[in-house]
Coordinates of C-alpha atoms in Angstrom, one line a residue:
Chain F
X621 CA 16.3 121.6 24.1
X622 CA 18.1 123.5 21.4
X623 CA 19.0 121.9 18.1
X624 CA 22.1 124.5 16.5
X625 CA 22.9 123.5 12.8
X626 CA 25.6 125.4 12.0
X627 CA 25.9 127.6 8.7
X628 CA 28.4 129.4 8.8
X629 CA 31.0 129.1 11.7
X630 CA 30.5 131.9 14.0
X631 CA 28.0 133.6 12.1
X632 CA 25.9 134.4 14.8
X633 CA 23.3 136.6 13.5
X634 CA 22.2 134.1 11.0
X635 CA 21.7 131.3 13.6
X636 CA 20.0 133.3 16.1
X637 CA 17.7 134.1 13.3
X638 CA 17.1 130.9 11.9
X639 CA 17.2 129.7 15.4
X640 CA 14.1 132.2 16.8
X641 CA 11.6 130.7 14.1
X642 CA 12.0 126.6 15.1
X643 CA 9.9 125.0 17.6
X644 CA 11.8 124.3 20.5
X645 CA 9.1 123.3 23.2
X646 CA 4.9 123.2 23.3
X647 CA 3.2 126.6 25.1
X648 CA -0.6 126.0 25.1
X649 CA -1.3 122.0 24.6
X650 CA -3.9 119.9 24.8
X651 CA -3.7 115.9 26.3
X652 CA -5.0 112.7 25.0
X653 CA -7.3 112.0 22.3
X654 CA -9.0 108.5 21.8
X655 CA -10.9 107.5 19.6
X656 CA -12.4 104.1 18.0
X657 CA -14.0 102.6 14.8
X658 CA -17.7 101.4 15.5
X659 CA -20.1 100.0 13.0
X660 CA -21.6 103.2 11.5
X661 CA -18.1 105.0 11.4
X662 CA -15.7 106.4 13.7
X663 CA -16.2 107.7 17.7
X664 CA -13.7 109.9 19.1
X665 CA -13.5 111.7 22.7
X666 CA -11.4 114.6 23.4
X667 CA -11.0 116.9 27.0
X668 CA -11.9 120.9 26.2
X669 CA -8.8 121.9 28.1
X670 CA -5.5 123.6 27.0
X671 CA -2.4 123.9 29.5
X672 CA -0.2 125.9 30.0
X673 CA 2.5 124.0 31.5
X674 CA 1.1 122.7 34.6
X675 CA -1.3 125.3 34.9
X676 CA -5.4 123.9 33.0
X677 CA -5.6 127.5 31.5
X678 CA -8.4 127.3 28.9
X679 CA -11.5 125.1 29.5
X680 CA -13.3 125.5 25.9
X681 CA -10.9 124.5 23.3
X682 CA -12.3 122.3 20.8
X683 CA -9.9 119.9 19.9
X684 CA -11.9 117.7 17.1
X685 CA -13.1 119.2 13.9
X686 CA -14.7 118.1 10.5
X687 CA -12.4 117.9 7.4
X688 CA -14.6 118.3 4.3
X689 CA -17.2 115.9 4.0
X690 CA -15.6 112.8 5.3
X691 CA -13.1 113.3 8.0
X692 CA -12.6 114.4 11.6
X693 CA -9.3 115.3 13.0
X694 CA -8.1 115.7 16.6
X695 CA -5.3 117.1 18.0
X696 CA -3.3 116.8 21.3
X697 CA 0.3 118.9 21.4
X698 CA 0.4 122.6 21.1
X699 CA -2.8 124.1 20.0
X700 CA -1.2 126.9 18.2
X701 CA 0.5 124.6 15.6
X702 CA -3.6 122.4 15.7
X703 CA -4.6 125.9 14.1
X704 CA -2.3 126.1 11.8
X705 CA -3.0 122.9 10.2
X706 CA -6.5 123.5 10.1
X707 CA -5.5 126.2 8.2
X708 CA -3.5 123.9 6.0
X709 CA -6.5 121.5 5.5
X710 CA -9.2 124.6 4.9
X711 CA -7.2 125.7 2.0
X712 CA -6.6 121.9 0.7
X713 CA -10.5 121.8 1.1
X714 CA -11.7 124.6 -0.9
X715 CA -9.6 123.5 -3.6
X716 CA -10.9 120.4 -3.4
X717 CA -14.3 121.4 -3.6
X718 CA -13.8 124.5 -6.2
X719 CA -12.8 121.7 -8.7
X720 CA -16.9 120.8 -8.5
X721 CA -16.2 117.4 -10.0
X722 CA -18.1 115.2 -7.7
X723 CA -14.7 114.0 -6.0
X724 CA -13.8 114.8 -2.5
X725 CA -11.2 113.8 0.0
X726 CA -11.0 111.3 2.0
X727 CA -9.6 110.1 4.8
X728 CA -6.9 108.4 3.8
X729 CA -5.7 111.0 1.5
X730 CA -6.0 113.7 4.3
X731 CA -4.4 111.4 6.9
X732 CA -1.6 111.0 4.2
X733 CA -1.3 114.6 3.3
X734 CA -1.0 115.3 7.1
X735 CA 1.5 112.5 7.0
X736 CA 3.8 113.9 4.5
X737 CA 3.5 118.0 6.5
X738 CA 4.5 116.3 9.6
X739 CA 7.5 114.6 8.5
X740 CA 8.7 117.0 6.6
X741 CA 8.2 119.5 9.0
X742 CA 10.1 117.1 11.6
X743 CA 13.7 116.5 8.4
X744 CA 13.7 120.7 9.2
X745 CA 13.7 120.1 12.8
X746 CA 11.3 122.6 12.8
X747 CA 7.7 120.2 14.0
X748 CA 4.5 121.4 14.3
X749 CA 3.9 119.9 17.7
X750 CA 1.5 117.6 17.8
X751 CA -0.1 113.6 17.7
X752 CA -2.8 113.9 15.3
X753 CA -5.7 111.1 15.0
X754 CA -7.8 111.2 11.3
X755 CA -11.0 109.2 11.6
X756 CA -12.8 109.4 8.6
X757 CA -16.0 107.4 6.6
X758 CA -16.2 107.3 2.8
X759 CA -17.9 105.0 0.7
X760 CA -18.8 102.6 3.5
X761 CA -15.3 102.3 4.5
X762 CA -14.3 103.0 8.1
X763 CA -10.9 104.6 8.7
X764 CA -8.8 105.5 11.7
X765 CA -5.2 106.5 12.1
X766 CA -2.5 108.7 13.7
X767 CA 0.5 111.3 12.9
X768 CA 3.0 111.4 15.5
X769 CA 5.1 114.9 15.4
X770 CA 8.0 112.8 14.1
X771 CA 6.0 111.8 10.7
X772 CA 5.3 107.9 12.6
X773 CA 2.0 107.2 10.5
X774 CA -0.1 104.5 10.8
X775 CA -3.9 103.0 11.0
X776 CA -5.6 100.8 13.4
X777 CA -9.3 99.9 15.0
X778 CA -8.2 101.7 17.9
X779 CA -5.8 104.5 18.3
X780 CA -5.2 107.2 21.2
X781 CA -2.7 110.4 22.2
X782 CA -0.2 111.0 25.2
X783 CA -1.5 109.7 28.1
X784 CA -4.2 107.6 26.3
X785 CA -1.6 105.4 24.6
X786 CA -0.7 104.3 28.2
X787 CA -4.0 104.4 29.8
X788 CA -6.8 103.8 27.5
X789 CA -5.5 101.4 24.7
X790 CA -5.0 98.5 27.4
X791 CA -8.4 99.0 27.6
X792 CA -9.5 99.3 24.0
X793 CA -7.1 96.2 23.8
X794 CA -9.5 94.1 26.1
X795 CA -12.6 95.7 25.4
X796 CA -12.8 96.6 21.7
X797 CA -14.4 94.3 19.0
X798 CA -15.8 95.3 15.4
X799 CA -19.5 96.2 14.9
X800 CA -19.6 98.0 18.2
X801 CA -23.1 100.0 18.4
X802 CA -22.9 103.9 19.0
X803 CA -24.1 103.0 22.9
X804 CA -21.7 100.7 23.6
X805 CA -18.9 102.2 21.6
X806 CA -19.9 105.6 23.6
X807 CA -19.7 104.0 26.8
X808 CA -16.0 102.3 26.2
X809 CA -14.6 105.4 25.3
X810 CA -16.4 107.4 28.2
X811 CA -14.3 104.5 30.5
X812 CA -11.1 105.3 29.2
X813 CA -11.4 109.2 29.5
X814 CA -12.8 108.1 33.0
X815 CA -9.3 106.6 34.0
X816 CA -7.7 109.5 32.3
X817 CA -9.3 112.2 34.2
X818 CA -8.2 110.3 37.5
X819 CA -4.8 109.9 36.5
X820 CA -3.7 112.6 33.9
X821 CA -3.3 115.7 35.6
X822 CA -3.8 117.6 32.6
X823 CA -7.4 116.5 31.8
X824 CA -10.3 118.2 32.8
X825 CA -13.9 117.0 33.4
X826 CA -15.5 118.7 30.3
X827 CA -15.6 116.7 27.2
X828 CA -17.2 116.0 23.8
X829 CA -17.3 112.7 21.8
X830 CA -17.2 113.5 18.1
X831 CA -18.7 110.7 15.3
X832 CA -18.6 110.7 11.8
X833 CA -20.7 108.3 9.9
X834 CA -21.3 108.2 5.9
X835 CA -24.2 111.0 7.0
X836 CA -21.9 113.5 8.5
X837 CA -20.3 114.4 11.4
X838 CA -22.0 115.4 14.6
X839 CA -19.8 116.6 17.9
X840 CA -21.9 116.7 20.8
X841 CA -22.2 119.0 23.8
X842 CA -19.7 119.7 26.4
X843 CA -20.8 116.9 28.8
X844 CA -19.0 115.7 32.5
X845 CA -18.2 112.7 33.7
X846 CA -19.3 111.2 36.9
X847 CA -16.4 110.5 39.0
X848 CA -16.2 108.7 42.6
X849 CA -13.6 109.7 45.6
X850 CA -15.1 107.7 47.9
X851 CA -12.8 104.9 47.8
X852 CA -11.7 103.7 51.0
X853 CA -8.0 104.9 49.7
X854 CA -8.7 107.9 49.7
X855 CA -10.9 108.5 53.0
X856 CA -7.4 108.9 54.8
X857 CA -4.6 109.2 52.3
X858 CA -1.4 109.7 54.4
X859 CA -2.5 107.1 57.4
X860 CA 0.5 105.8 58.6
X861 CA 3.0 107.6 56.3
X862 CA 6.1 109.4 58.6
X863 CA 5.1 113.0 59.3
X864 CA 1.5 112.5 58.7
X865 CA -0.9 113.0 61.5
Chain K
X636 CA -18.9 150.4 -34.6
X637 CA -16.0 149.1 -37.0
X638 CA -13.0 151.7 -38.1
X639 CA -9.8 150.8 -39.5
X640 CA -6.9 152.0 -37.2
X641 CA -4.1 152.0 -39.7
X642 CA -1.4 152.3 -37.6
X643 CA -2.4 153.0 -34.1
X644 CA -3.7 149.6 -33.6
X645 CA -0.3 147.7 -33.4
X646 CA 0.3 148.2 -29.9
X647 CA -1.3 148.3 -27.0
X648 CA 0.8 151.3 -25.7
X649 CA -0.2 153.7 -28.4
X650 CA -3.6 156.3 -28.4
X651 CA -5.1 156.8 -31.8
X652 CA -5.8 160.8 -32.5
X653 CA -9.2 160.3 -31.3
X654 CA -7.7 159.0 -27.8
X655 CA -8.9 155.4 -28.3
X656 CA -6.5 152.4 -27.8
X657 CA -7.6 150.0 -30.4
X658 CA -6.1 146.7 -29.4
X659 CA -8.5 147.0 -26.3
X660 CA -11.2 147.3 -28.5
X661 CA -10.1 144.6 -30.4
X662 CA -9.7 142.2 -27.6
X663 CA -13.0 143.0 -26.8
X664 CA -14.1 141.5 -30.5
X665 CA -12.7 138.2 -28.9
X666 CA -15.3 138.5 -26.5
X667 CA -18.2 139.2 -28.6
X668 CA -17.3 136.1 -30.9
X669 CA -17.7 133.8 -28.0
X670 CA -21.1 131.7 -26.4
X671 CA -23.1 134.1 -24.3
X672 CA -22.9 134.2 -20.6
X673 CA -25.8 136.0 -18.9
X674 CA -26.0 136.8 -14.9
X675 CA -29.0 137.8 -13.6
X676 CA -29.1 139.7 -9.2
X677 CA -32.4 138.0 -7.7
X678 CA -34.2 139.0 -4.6
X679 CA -31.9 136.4 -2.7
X680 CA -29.5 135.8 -4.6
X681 CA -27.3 135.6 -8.2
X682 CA -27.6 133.2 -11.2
X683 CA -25.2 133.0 -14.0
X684 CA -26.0 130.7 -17.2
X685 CA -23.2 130.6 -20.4
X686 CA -24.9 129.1 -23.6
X687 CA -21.3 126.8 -24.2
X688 CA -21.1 126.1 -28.4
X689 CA -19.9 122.8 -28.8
X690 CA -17.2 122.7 -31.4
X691 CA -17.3 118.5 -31.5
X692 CA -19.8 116.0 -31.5
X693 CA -17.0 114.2 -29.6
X694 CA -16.7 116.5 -26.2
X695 CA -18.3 114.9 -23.3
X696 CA -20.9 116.8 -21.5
X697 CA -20.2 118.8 -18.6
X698 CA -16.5 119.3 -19.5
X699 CA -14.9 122.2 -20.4
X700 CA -16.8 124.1 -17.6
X701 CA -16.6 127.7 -18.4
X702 CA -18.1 128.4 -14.7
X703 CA -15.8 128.3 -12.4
X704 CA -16.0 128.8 -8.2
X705 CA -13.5 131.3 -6.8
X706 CA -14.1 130.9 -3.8
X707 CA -16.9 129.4 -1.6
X708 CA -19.3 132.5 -1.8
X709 CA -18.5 133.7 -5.4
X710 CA -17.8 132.1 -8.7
X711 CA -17.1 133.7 -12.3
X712 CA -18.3 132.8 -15.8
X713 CA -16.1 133.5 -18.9
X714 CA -16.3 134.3 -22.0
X715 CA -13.7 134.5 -24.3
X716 CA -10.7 133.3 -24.9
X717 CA -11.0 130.1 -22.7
X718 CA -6.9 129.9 -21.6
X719 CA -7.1 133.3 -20.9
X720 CA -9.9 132.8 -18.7
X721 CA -8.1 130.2 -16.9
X722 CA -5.4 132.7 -16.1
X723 CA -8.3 135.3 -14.7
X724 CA -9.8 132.4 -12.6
X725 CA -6.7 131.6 -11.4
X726 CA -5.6 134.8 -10.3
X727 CA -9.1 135.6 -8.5
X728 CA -8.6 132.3 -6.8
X729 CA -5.3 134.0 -5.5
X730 CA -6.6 137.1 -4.7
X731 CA -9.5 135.2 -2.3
X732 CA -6.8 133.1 -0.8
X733 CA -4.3 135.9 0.2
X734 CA -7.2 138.0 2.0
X735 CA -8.8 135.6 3.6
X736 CA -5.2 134.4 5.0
X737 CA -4.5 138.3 6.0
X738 CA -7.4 139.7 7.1
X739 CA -9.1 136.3 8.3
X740 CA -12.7 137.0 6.5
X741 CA -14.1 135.8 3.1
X742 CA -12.8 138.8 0.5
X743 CA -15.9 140.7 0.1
X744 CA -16.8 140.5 -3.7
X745 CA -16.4 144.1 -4.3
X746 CA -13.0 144.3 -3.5
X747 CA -12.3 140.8 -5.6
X748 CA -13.8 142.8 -8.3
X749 CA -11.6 145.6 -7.7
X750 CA -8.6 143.4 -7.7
X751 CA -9.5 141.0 -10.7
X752 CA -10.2 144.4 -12.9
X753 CA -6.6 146.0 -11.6
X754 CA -5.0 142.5 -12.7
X755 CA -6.8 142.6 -15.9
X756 CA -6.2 146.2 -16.3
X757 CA -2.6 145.7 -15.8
X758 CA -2.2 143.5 -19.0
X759 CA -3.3 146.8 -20.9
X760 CA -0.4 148.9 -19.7
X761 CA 3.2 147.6 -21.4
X762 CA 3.6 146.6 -24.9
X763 CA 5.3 143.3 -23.9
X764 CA 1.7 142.0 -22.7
X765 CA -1.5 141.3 -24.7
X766 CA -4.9 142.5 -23.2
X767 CA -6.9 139.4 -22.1
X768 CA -9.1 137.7 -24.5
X769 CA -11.8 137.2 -22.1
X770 CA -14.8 139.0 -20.3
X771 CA -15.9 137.5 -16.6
X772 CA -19.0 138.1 -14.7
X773 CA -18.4 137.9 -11.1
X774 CA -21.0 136.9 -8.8
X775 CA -20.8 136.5 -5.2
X776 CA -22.6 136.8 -1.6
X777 CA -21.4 139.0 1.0
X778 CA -22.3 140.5 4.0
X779 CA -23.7 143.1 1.9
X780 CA -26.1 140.0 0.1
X781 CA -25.7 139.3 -3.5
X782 CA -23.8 141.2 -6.0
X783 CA -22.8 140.9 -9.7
X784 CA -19.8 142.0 -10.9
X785 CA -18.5 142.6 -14.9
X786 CA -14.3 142.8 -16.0
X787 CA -14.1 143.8 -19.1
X788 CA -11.1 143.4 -21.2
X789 CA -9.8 146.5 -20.9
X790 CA -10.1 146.2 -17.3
X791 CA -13.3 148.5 -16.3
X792 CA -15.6 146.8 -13.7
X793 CA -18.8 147.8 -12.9
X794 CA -21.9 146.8 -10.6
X795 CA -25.0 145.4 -12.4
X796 CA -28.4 143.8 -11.6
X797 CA -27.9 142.2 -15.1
X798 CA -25.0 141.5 -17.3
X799 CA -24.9 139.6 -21.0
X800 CA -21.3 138.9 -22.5
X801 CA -20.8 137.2 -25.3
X802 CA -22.7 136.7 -29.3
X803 CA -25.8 137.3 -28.2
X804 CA -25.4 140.3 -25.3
X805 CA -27.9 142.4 -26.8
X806 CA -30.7 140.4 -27.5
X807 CA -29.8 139.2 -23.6
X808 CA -29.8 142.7 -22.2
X809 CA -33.2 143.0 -23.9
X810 CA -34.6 140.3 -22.5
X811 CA -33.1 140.5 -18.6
X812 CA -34.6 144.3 -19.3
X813 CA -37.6 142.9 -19.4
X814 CA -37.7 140.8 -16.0
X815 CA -38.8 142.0 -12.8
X816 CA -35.6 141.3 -10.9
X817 CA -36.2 142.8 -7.9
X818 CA -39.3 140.4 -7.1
X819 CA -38.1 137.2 -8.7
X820 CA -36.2 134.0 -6.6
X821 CA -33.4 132.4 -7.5
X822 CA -35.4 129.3 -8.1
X823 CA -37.3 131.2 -10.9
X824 CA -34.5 133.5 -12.2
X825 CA -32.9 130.1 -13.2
X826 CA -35.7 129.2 -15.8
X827 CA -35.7 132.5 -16.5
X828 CA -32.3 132.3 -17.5
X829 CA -32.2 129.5 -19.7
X830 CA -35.1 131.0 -22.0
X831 CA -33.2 134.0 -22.1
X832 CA -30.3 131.3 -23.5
X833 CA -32.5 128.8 -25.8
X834 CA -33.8 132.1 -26.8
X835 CA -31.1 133.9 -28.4
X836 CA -29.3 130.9 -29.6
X837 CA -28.9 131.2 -33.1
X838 CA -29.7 127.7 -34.7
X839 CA -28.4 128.9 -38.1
X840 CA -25.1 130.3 -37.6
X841 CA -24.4 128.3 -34.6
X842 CA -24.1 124.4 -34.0
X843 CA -25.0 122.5 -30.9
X844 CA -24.4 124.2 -27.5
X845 CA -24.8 122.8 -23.5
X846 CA -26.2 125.0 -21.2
X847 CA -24.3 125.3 -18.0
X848 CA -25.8 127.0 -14.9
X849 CA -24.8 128.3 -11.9
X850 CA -26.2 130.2 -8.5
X851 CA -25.3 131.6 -5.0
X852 CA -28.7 132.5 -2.8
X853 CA -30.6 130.9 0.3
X854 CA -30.8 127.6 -1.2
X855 CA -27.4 126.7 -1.7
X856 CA -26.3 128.1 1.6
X857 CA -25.1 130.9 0.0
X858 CA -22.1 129.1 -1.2
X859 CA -21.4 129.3 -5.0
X860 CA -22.9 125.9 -6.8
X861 CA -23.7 124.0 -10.1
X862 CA -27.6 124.5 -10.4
X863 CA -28.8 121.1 -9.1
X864 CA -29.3 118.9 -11.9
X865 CA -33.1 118.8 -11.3
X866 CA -33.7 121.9 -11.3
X867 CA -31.5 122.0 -14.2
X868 CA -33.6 119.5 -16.3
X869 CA -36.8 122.0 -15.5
X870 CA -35.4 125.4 -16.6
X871 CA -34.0 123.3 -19.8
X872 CA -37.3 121.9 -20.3
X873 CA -39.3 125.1 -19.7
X874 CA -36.9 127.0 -21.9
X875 CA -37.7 124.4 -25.0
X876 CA -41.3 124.6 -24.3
X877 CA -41.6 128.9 -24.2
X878 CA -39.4 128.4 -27.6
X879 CA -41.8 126.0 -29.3
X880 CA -44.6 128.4 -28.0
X881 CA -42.8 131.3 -30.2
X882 CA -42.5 129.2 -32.7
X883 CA -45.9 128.0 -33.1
X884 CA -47.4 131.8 -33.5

């Protein structure tokens, strides 16, 4: 997939240039990220794993972190370009804070700053790959949204990445409802990365479910899943299939 | 140490015969007009106080901060000219940023000091720019623990275990002279601090003032902070108290 924007007509060496520093395609990326609003704040679960194409090269990347005081952001997409915005948001941060005027950033203006990067990364047709969630708590108020690589921006109760847009939301459709407690709010999103980890191939069985309340944030431990093969299914999986025996 | 130098004090670019460059010196008079701003090296940490003159009844309190973070480990109080200590913060602000992005660590604070002096320093060299108005103590917390930095106007930085800027430096130096440093917290260096302040505060020639604090050590994670307002209201109250004692004999 390569996007030429012609400058000059034939000038080669300028496009190659200009060409070599856009991102054409994801390297190292990490899958779905879901994540809902409960009644203290915000829940959200994320794999550890980073492909590398097909292959499930790195098992310990953290793919949620704290933004100041109020936020959490998770990333799926190329984790390269997840780095890079964190580095975007530290320095946004310390400004923030250096100001010492009892203000801090929110959610909603991070998710908007991230907003505005993302788009205007994607008018240079030069993205930083990635579908970004922003849960955040300030004030009392709850809030949970998404940045699409493309600069699509918007909130809602319930919002997932990849895979968990197709997967999980049905779910979280059915399932979800305001003023769930932290149990029950872990265990609906520990069912939708259940049906992930069957189905995506790119998930792995190693993940951590992130909150962020008006106290803080807390990210737990690497935890697994407990999955079940024995379904009758899968006893004897080509039965009857030509070639099989 | 007044003299009159007729003639070689027009430009920054020209030596008297004695070898001195006297708009240097006189930028340092700018200095010594100003509040004083005393920083004090604890056992675990750095605390830097600036007795702030209030030039109307009608400024709220707690603006015009003349303490300013620089990063999240170090922070610098100015005295001065305050616009040209806006441009010193501001370019020490830079200086953290860019090393930090290259070399992926927090700038250790001797090299910020190193670089904040050069920059000053380098407003002393061509007649087209004015030395800076303003002294900074630099304080900060490293790898190497705390340390206090001062930039002079003329762009000299040294290492100190206690540094006074400002009106009342000497009376200051006298004091911090007298402290035992080397034993003393944070938490008490802070009270200590704001007697040195009340102390020299000249009632007379001078009108209101605010005190502002600030510290880096154990208790504020070593990240550069306001002195929390309780601890605040303490040192302030101490400070009167240790004043009315003086008073009284």
């Amino acid at each position: 997939m390569t996007f030429t924007i012609p400058i000059d007509n034939g000038d080669a060496l300028k496009n190659a240039e200009t060409d070599s520093q856009r991102t054409l395609y994801p390297y190292v990326t990490g899958t779905s990220i879901v994540a809902i609003k409960y009644k203290d704040g915000v829940l959200m679960a994320s794999d550890m794993g980073g492909s590398y194409g097909s292959t499930l090269r790195y098992k310990n990347i953290e793919r949620v972190k704290a933004i100041g005081k109020h936020s959490l952001l998770g990333a799926s997409g190329e984790i390269s370009d997840f780095q890079e915005i964190l580095r975007y948001l530290d320095e946004l941060v310390l400004n923030d804070n250096m100001w010492d005027d009892g203000n801090s950033l929110g959610p909603k203006e991070v998710h908007n700053y991230l907003t505005r990067v993302m788009y205007n990364r994607r008018n240079k047709f030069n993205p930083l790959w990635n579908t970004l969630v922003l849960g955040g708590v300030k004030n009392g108020q709850s809030y949970l949204g998404m940045v699409s690589m493309i600069g699509v921006s918007f909130e809602d109760n319930h919002v997932a990445t990849g895979f968990g847009n197709h997967l999980a939301r049905p779910i979280l459709r059915d399932e979800w409802h305001a003023d769930l407690s932290f149990e029950d709010g872990v265990k609906l999103l520990e069912k939708c990365m259940r049906v992930l980890l069957y189905r995506d191939r790119s998930a792995i069985n190693k993940l951590q479910i992130s909150k962020i309340t008006e106290e803080g944030v807390t990210v737990s431990q690497p935890y697994s899943l407990k999955t079940f093969w024995e379904f009758q299914a899968f006893h004897n999986p080509t039965a009857g299939a030509q070639g099989s025996w | 140490m007044s003299s009159i130098g007729t003639g070689y004090d027009l430009s920054v670019t020209t030596f008297s015969p004695d070898g001195r460059v006297f708009q240097i010196e006189y930028a340092a008079k700018a200095v010594d007009n100003s509040g004083t701003v005393v920083g004090i090296k604890c056992k675990d940490g750095i605390v830097m106080g600036v007795e702030k003159l209030i030039a109307s009844k009608m400024m709220l309190p707690g603006s015009n901060r003349r303490i300013h973070s620089v990063h999240r480990h170090a922070g610098m109080a100015v005295a001065g000219l305050a616009a040209d200590g806006r441009q010193i913060v501001a370019r020490a602000k830079s200086e953290a940023r860019s090393y930090e992005s290259v070399y992926g660590d927090a700038v250790p604070v001797k090299e910020l000091s190193e670089r904040v002096a050069s920059y000053v320093h380098l407003c002393t060299l061509y007649w087209w720019l004015r030395p800076f108005g303003c002294g900074v103590i630099l304080g900060g917390y490293d790898k190497d623990g705390p340390q206090l930095y001062m930039i002079e106007p003329s762009g000299i930085s040294y290492r100190y275990f206690g540094a006074a800027i400002g009106k009342g430096k000497q009376a200051a130096k006298t004091e911090i002279e007298k402290l035992k440093l080397s034993e003393m917290t944070c938490k008490e260096g802070v009270i200590e601090v704001a007697k040195i302040i009340y102390k020299l505060h000249d009632e007379a020639k001078d009108k209101a003032f605010e005190l502002e604090m600030s510290w880096i050590c154990e208790d504020s994670k070593r990240e550069h902070q306001k002195v929390p307002d309780d601890l605040l209201e303490e040192a302030k109250t101490a400070a009167k108290t240790a004043l009315e004692e003086m008073d009284a004999d």
